[in-house]
XYZ file of C-alpha atoms in Angstrom:
554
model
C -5.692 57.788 -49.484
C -3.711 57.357 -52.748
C -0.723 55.186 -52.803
C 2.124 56.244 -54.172
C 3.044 53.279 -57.080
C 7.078 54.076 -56.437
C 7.610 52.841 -53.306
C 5.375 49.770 -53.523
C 7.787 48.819 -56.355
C 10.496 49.721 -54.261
C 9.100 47.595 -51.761
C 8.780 44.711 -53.889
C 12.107 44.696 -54.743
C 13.878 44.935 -51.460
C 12.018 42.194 -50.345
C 13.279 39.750 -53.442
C 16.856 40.662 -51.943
C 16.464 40.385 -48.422
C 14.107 37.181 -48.168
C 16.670 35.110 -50.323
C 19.494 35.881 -48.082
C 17.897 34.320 -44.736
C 17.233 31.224 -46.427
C 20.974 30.925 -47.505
C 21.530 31.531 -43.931
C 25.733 31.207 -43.034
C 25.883 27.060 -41.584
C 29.588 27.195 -39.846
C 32.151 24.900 -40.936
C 34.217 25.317 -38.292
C 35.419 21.689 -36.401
C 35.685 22.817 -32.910
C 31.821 23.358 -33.029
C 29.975 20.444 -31.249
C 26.775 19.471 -30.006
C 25.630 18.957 -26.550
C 23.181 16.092 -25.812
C 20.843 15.703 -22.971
C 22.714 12.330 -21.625
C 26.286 10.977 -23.423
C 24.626 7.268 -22.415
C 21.118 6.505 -22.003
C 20.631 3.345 -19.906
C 17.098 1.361 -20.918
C 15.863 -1.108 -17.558
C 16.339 -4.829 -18.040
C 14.071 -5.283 -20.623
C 11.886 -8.517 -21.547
C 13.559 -9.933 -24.992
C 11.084 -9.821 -27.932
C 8.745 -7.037 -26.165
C 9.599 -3.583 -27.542
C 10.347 -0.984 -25.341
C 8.661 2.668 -24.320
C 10.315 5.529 -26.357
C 13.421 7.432 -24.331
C 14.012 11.071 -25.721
C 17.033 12.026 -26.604
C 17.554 15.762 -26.997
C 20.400 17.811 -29.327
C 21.791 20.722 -28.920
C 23.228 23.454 -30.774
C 24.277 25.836 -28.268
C 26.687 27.787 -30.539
C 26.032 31.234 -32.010
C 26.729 29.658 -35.718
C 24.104 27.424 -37.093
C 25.447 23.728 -38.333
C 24.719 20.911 -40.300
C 25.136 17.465 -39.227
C 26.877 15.907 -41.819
C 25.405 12.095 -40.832
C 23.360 10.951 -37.131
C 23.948 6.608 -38.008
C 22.667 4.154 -35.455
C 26.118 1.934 -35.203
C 24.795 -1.321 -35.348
C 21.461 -1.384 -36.093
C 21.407 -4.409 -38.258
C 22.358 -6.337 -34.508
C 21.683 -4.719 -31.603
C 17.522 -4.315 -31.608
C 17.622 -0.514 -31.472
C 16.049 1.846 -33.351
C 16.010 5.601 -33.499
C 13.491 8.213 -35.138
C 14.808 11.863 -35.832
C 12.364 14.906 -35.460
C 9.959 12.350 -36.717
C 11.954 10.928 -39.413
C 11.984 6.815 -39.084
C 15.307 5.225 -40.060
C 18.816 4.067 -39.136
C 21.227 6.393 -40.604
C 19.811 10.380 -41.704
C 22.080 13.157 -43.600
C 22.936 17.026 -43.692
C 20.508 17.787 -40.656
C 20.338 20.990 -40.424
C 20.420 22.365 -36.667
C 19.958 26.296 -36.089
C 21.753 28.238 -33.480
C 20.772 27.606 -30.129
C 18.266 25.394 -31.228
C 17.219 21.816 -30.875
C 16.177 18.853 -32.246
C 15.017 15.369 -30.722
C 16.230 11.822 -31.313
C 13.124 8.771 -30.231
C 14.559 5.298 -28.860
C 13.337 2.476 -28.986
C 14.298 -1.310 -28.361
C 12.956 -4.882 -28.701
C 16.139 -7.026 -28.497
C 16.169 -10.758 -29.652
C 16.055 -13.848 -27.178
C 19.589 -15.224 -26.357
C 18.395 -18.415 -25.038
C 19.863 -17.307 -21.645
C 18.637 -17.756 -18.291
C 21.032 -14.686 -16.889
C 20.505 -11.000 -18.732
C 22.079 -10.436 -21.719
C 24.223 -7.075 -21.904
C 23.670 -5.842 -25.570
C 24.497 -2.248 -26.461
C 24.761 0.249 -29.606
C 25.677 4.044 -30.095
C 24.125 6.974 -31.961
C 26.985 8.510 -34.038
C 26.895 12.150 -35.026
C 29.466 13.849 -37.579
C 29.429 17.598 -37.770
C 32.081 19.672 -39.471
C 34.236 15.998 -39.287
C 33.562 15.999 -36.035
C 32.598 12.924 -34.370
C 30.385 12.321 -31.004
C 28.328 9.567 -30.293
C 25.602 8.690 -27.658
C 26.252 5.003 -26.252
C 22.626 2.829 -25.807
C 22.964 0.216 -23.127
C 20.493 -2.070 -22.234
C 19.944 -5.778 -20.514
C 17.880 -8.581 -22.511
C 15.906 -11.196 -20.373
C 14.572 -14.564 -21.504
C 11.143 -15.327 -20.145
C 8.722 -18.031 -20.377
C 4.767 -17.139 -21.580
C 1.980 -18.441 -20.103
C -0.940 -17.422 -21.136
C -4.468 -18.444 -20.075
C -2.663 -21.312 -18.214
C -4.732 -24.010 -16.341
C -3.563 -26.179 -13.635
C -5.242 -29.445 -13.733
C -3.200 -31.905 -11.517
C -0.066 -31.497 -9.371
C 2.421 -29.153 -10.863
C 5.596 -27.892 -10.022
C 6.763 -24.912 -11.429
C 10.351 -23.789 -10.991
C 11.834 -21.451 -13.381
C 15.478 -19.221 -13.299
C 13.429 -17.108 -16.338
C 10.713 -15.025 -15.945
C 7.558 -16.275 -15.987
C 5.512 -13.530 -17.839
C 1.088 -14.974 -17.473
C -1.215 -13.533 -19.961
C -4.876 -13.610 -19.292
C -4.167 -15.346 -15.877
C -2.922 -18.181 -14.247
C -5.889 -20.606 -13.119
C -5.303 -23.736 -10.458
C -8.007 -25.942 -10.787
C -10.009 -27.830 -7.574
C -8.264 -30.736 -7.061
C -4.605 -29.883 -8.214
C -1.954 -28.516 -6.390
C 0.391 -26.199 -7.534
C 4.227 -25.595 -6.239
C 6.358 -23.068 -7.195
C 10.169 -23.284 -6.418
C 12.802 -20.667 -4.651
C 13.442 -18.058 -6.707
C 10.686 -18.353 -9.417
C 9.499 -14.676 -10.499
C 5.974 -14.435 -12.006
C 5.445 -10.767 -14.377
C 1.699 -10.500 -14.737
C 0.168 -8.597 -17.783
C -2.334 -6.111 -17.829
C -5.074 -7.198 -15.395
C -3.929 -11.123 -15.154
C -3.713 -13.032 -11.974
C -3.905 -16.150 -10.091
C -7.126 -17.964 -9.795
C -6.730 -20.777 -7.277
C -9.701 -23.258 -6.825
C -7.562 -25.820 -5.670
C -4.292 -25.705 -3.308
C -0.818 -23.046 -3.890
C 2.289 -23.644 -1.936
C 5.183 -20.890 -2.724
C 8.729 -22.617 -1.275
C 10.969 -19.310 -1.532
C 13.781 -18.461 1.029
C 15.394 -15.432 2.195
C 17.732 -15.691 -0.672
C 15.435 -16.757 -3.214
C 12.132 -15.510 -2.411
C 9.114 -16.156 -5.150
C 8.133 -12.842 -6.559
C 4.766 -11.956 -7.987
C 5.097 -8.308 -10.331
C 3.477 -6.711 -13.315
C 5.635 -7.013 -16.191
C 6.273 -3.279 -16.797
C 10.602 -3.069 -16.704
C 10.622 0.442 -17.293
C 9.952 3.713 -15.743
C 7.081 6.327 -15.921
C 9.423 8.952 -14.949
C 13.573 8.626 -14.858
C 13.391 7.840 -10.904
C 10.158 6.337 -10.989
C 10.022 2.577 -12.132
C 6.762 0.983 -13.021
C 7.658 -1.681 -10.767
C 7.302 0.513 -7.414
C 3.550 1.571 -8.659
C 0.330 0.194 -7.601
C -2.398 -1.199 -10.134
C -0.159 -3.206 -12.719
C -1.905 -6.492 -12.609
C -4.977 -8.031 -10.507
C -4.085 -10.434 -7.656
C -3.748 -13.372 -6.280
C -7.467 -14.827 -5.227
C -7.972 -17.822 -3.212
C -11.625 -19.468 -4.074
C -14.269 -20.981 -2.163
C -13.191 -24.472 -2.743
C -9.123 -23.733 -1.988
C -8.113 -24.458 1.553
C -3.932 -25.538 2.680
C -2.429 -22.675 1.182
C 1.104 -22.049 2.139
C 3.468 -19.178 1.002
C 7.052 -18.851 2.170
C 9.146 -16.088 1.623
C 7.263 -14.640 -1.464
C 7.111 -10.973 -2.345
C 3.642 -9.575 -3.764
C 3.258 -6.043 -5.333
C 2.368 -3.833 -7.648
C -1.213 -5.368 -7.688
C -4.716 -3.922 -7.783
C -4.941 -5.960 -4.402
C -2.333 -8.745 -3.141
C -4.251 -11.583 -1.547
C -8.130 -11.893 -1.717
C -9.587 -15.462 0.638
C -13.089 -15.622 -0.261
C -15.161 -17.040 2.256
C -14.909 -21.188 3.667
C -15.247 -23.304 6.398
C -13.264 -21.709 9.041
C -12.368 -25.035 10.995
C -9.934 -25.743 8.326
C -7.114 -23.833 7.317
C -7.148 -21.519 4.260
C -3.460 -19.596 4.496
C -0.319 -19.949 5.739
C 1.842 -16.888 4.620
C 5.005 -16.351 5.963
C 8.089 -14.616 6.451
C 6.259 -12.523 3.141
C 5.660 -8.742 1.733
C 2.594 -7.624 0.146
C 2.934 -3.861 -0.815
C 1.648 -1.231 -2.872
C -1.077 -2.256 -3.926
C -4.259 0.019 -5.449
C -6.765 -1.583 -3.027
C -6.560 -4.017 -0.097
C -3.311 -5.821 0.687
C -4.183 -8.969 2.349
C -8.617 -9.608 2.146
C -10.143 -12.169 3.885
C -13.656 -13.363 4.573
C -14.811 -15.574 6.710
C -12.527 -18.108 6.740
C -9.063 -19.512 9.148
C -5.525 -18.009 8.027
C -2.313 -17.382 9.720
C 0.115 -15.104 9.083
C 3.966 -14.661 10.691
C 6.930 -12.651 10.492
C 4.799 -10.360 7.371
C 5.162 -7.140 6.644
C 1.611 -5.653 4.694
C 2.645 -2.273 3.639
C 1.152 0.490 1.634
C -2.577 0.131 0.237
C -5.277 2.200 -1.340
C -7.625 0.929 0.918
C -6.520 -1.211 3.869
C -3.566 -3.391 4.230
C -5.136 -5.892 6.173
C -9.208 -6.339 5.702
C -10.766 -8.976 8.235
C -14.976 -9.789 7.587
C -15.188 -12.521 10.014
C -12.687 -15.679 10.693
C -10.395 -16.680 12.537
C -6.990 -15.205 12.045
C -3.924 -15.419 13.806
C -1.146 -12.893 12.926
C 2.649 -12.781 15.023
C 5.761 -10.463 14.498
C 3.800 -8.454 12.040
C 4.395 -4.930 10.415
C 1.181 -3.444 8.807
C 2.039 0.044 7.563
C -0.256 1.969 5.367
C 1.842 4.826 4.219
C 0.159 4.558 0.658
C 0.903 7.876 -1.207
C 0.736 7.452 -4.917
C -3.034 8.753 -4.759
C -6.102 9.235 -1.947
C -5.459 6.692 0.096
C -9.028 5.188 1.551
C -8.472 2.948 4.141
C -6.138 2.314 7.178
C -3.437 -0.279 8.229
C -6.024 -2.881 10.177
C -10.257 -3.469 9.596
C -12.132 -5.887 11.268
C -15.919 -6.459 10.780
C -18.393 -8.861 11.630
C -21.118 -7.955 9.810
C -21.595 -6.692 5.946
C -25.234 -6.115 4.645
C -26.737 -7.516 7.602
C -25.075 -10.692 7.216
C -23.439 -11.668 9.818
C -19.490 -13.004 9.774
C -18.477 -13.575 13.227
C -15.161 -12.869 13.928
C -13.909 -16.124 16.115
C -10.573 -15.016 16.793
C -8.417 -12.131 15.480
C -5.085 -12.095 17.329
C -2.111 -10.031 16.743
C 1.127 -11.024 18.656
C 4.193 -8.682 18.662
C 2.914 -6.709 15.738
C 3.488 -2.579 14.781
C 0.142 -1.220 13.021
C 1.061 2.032 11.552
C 0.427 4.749 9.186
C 0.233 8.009 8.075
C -3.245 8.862 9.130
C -3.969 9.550 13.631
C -5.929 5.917 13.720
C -4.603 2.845 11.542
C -7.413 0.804 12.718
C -11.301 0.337 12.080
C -13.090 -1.928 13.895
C -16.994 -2.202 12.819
C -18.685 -4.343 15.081
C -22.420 -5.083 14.510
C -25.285 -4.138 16.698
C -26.093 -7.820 17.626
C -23.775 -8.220 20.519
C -24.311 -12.051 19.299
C -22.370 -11.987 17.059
C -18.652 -12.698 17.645
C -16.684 -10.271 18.098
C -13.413 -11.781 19.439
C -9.918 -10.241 19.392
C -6.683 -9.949 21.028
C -3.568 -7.284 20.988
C -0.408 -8.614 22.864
C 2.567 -6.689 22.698
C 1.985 -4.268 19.783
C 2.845 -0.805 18.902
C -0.453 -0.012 17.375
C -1.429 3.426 16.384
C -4.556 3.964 17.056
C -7.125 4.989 19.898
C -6.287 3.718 23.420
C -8.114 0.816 24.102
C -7.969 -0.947 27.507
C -9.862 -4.338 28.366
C -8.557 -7.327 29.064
C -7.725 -8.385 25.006
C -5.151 -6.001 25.325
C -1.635 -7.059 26.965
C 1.099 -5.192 27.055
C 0.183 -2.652 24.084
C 2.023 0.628 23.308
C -0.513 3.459 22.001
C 1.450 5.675 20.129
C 1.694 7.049 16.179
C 5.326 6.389 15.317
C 6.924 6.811 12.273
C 10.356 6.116 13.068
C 10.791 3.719 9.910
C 14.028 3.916 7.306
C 12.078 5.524 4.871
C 8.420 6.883 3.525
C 8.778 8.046 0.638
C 9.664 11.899 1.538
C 11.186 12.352 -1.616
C 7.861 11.146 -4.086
C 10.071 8.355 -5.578
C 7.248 5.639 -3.850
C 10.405 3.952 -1.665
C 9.712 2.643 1.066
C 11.892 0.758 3.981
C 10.093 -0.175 7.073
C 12.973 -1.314 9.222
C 13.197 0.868 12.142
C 15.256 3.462 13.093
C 16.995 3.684 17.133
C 14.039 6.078 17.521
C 11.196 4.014 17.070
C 9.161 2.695 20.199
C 9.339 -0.669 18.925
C 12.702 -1.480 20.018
C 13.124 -3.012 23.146
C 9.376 -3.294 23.208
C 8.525 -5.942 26.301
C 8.926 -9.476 25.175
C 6.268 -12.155 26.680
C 8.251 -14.168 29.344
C 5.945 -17.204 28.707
C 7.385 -17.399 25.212
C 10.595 -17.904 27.172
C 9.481 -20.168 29.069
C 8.202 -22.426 26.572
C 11.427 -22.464 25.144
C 13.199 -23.302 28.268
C 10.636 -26.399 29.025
C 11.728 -27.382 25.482
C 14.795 -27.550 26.386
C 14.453 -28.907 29.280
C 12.655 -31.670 27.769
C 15.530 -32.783 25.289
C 17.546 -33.095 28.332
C 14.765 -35.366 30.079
C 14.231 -37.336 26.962
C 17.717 -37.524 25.615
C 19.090 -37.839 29.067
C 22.687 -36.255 28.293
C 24.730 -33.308 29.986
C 23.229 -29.644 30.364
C 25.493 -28.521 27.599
C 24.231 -29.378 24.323
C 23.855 -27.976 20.713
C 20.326 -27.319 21.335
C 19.088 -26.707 17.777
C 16.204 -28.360 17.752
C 14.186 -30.322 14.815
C 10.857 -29.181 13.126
C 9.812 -32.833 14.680
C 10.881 -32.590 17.746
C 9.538 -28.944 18.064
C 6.279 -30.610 17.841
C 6.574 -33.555 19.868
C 8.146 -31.754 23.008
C 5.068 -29.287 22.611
C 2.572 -32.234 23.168
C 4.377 -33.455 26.160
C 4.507 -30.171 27.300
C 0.441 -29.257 26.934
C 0.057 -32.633 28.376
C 2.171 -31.960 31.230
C 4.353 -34.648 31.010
C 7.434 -32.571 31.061
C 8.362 -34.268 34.460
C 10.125 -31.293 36.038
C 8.622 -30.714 39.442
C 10.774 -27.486 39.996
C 9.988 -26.248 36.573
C 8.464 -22.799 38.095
C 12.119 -21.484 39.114
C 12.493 -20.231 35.325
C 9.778 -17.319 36.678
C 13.154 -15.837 38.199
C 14.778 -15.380 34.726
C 16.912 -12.158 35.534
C 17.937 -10.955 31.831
C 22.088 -10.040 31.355
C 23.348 -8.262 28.485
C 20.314 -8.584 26.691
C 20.739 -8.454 22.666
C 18.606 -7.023 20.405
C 18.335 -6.635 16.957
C 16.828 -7.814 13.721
C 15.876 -11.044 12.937
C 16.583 -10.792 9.288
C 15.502 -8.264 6.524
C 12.175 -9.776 6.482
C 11.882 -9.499 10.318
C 11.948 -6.149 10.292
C 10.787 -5.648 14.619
C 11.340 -9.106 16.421
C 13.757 -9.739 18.887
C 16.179 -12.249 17.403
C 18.234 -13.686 20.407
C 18.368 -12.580 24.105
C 20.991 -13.819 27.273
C 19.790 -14.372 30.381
C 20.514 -16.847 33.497
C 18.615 -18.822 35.127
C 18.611 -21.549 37.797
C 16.503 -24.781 38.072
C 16.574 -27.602 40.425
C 16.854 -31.481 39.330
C 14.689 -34.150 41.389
C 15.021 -31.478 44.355
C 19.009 -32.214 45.230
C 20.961 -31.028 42.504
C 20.930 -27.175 41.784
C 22.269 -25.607 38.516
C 22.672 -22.078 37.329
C 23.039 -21.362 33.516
C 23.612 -18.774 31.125
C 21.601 -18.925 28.082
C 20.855 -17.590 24.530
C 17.700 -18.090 23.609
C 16.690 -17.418 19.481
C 13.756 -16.319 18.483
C 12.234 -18.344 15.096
C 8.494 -17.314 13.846
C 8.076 -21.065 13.158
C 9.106 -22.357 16.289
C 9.308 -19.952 18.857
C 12.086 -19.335 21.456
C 14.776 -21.688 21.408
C 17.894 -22.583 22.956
C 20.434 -22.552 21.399
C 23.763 -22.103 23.807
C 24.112 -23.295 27.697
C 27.075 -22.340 29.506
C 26.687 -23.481 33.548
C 27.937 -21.236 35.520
């Protein structure tokens, strides 16, 4: 078919008109017109000074119906603060006559790296992202902590040590403790790990945090994956903390462990000697196994073990003794492999016999129907030896006689877990759970009343004493008393302890299920003639048991 030459020329023409006129489309000058912005302040985490930052998005909007130019987008103090801001992929601190379409868009990049202060405290340092349309002013404010650290990196520990720090100590390429050297770390002292560091410890650790204070052990990610997920609540952000061969009179004290690909690993020693003392500590979400040990002698009080990839507490062989325990394997951040509790005694037919594994007023939970695996070998020689007293354990009801007083039931009456995919987690318990109220052992009574008891014998004074009694004394009164030597014929009256007004409630927020303090009476007779009833309070300490610590007679 022919074409007819006229209105291809035609054609040709129109277009020259029309095509010039979008480009010189109308850009309003109007000053009432603003922009919108996806936040009017973007808050960056506390961030480690001299360590840039991810990249936070900032997104502008023109959401009028006339297209705009911004006259000038100017990071405020740029030359000071440690910011710095890319536009649509331009680089730069100040950028002119940006041209923004009609219910279009356009994004800002932010970034930080903000210079050491010499401060032990965070530094507040802040900027703003000004943006003049039409002589129109808005600006985005940038806020942002700075925090001094200390580096260590491939550190080795080659005599006694004390390390103590208000900063951040941020390990690179791992911390290593050599055999023979002991190192302490003081309250408060907060170790960020890098990539896959961790502590190596051939020789002896000792951790001295308190409730207030506790030693903390953390990748050193500060900032989030998502805006209400922080890297700090995810598993896998640095190794562990491994205790070698060789290492034996570890002791950890109020120190918080997480974030790890496991939290503690004991490799295997002679288990007549102790390897671990942990106490009054967290490990949580971790990737694989929270607390690991083989073959070797450990105990662990007033502990919560919370959330792993594969099992929060993993026992091949030993001799382990574990009291007012939580181990909770909620672990949802991916397939979670494991459960809260696994004993074996044997692994590649090698056999690791399992001298003692007790758990004393203890909750094993989790999200799966049976939070324990117990894999015991065919060779009924080889030890198998464990004990359950007064535990909520979810699991499969078990009854011999290593099981006293046990509650078989899956209860998830805890604060929180994680129902909202934010990886928070609180595993104090709700009025709901069975754990409250759960039946106390009246011998651990008892042992505190013979204590007591005791310091009356020894210090001969009145009933009515402040009763608080010393670490050393806690000791000494316990040898008289497995000797016997007590010296109180009519000591078996306490079996009539009739409980009044009982009190229950937390022992402190790292206690998260023990009976703190209970009231009771009781009556006991002195060298058969003198008869006295009293009303107690007796306080329950992980280190040293019941004690008494108020006598009223009655």
């Amino acid at each position: 078919m022919k074409r007819n030459p006229v209105y291809i020329l035609l054609f040709l023409l129109a277009s020259l008109v029309l095509f010039p006129a979008c480009d010189d489309e109308n850009f309003s000058a109007d000053p009432s017109l603003a922009l919108s912005f996806s936040q009017d302040t973007l808050r960056m985490d506390t961030i480690l000074a001299g360590i840039g930052t991810s990249t936070h998005i900032l997104k502008v909007y023109n959401r009028n119906k006339e297209s705009l130019i911004i006259s000038s987008i100017v990071l405020a103090d740029a030359a000071n603060s440690g910011f710095r801001i890319n536009v649509d992929g331009m680089k730069g601190n100040s950028f002119y006559d940006v041209e923004i379409r009609s219910k279009d868009s356009l994004y800002v990049f932010i970034e930080a790296t903000l210079a050491p202060q010499d401060s032990d405290e965070p530094v507040f340092r802040k900027d703003s992202i000004v943006f003049i349309t039409n002589t129109n002013r808005q600006n985005v404010k940038l806020l942002a902590y700075g925090q001094d650290f200390v580096s260590l990196r491939q550190k080795e520990i080659t005599q006694d040590t004390l390390i103590s720090s208000a900063r951040p100590i941020v390990i690179y390429d791992s911390l290593s403790v050599k055999e023979g050297a002991r190192l302490t770390i003081g309250a408060g002292t907060r170790f960020y790990f890098h990539g896959k560091s961790s502590i190596q410890v051939h020789g002896q650790l000792v951790a001295e945090g308190t409730l207030e204070a506790p030693v903390v052990f953390r990748g050193d990610r500060t900032d989030k994956m998502f805006s209400n997920l922080p890297y700090d609540r995810l598993p896998g952000q640095w190794d562990g903390i491994r205790f070698h061969t060789s290492s034996y009179d570890n002791s950890l004290n109020f120190v918080d462990i997480h974030g790890g690909i496991y939290g503690i690993r004991c490799d295997s020693s002679a288990i007549d000697q102790k390897k671990l003392t942990l106490t009054n500590s967290v490990i949580r979400q971790v990737s694989g196994n929270g607390l690991e040990m083989t073959s070797c002698q450990a105990s662990i009080g007033n502990c919560e073990i919370s959330n792993a990839g594969k099992n929060c507490v993993s026992l091949l062989g030993g001799n382990y003794k574990f009291v007012h325990c939580t181990l909770a394997n909620y672990y949802s951040w991916d397939i979670k492999q494991g459960v809260a509790l696994a004993l074996k005694n044997e692994s590649g037919e090698i056999a690791y016999p399992i001298i003692n594994a007790a758990f004393h007023n203890c909750i094993i939970a989790g999200s799966s129907n049976d939070e324990i695996n117990g894999s015991r070998s065919d060779d009924s020689s080889i030890a198998f030896d464990y004990l359950f007293s007064h535990c909520l354990i979810n699991s499969v009801e078990e009854k011999n006689d290593k099981i006293i007083n046990v509650t078989w039931k899956k209860d998830d009456n805890f604060l929180l877990t994680d129902k909202r995919g934010e990886q928070l987690f609180d595993f104090q318990l709700t009025p709901k759970s069975a754990a409250i109220n759960i039946d106390f052992t009246r011998s651990y009574i008892e042992r505190g009343l013979r204590q007591w008891l005791f310091a009356q014998l020894k210090q001969d004074i009145n009933l009515l004493p402040d009763a608080a009694l010393t670490e050393k004394f806690f000791y000494e009164s316990q040898d008289y008393i497995i000797k016997g030597l007590y010296g109180f014929s009519a000591i078996r009256s306490i079996q009539e302890i009739e409980l009044t007004d009982a009190s229950f409630k937390d022992y402190d927020d790292s206690c998260l299920h023990s009976i703190t303090s209970i009231q009771f009476v009781f009556q006991y007779t002195v060298k058969a003639s003198r008869t006295y009833t009293l009303r107690c309070t007796a306080v329950n300490s992980t280190r040293f048991g019941w004690q008494i610590s108020q006598v009223t007679q009655i």
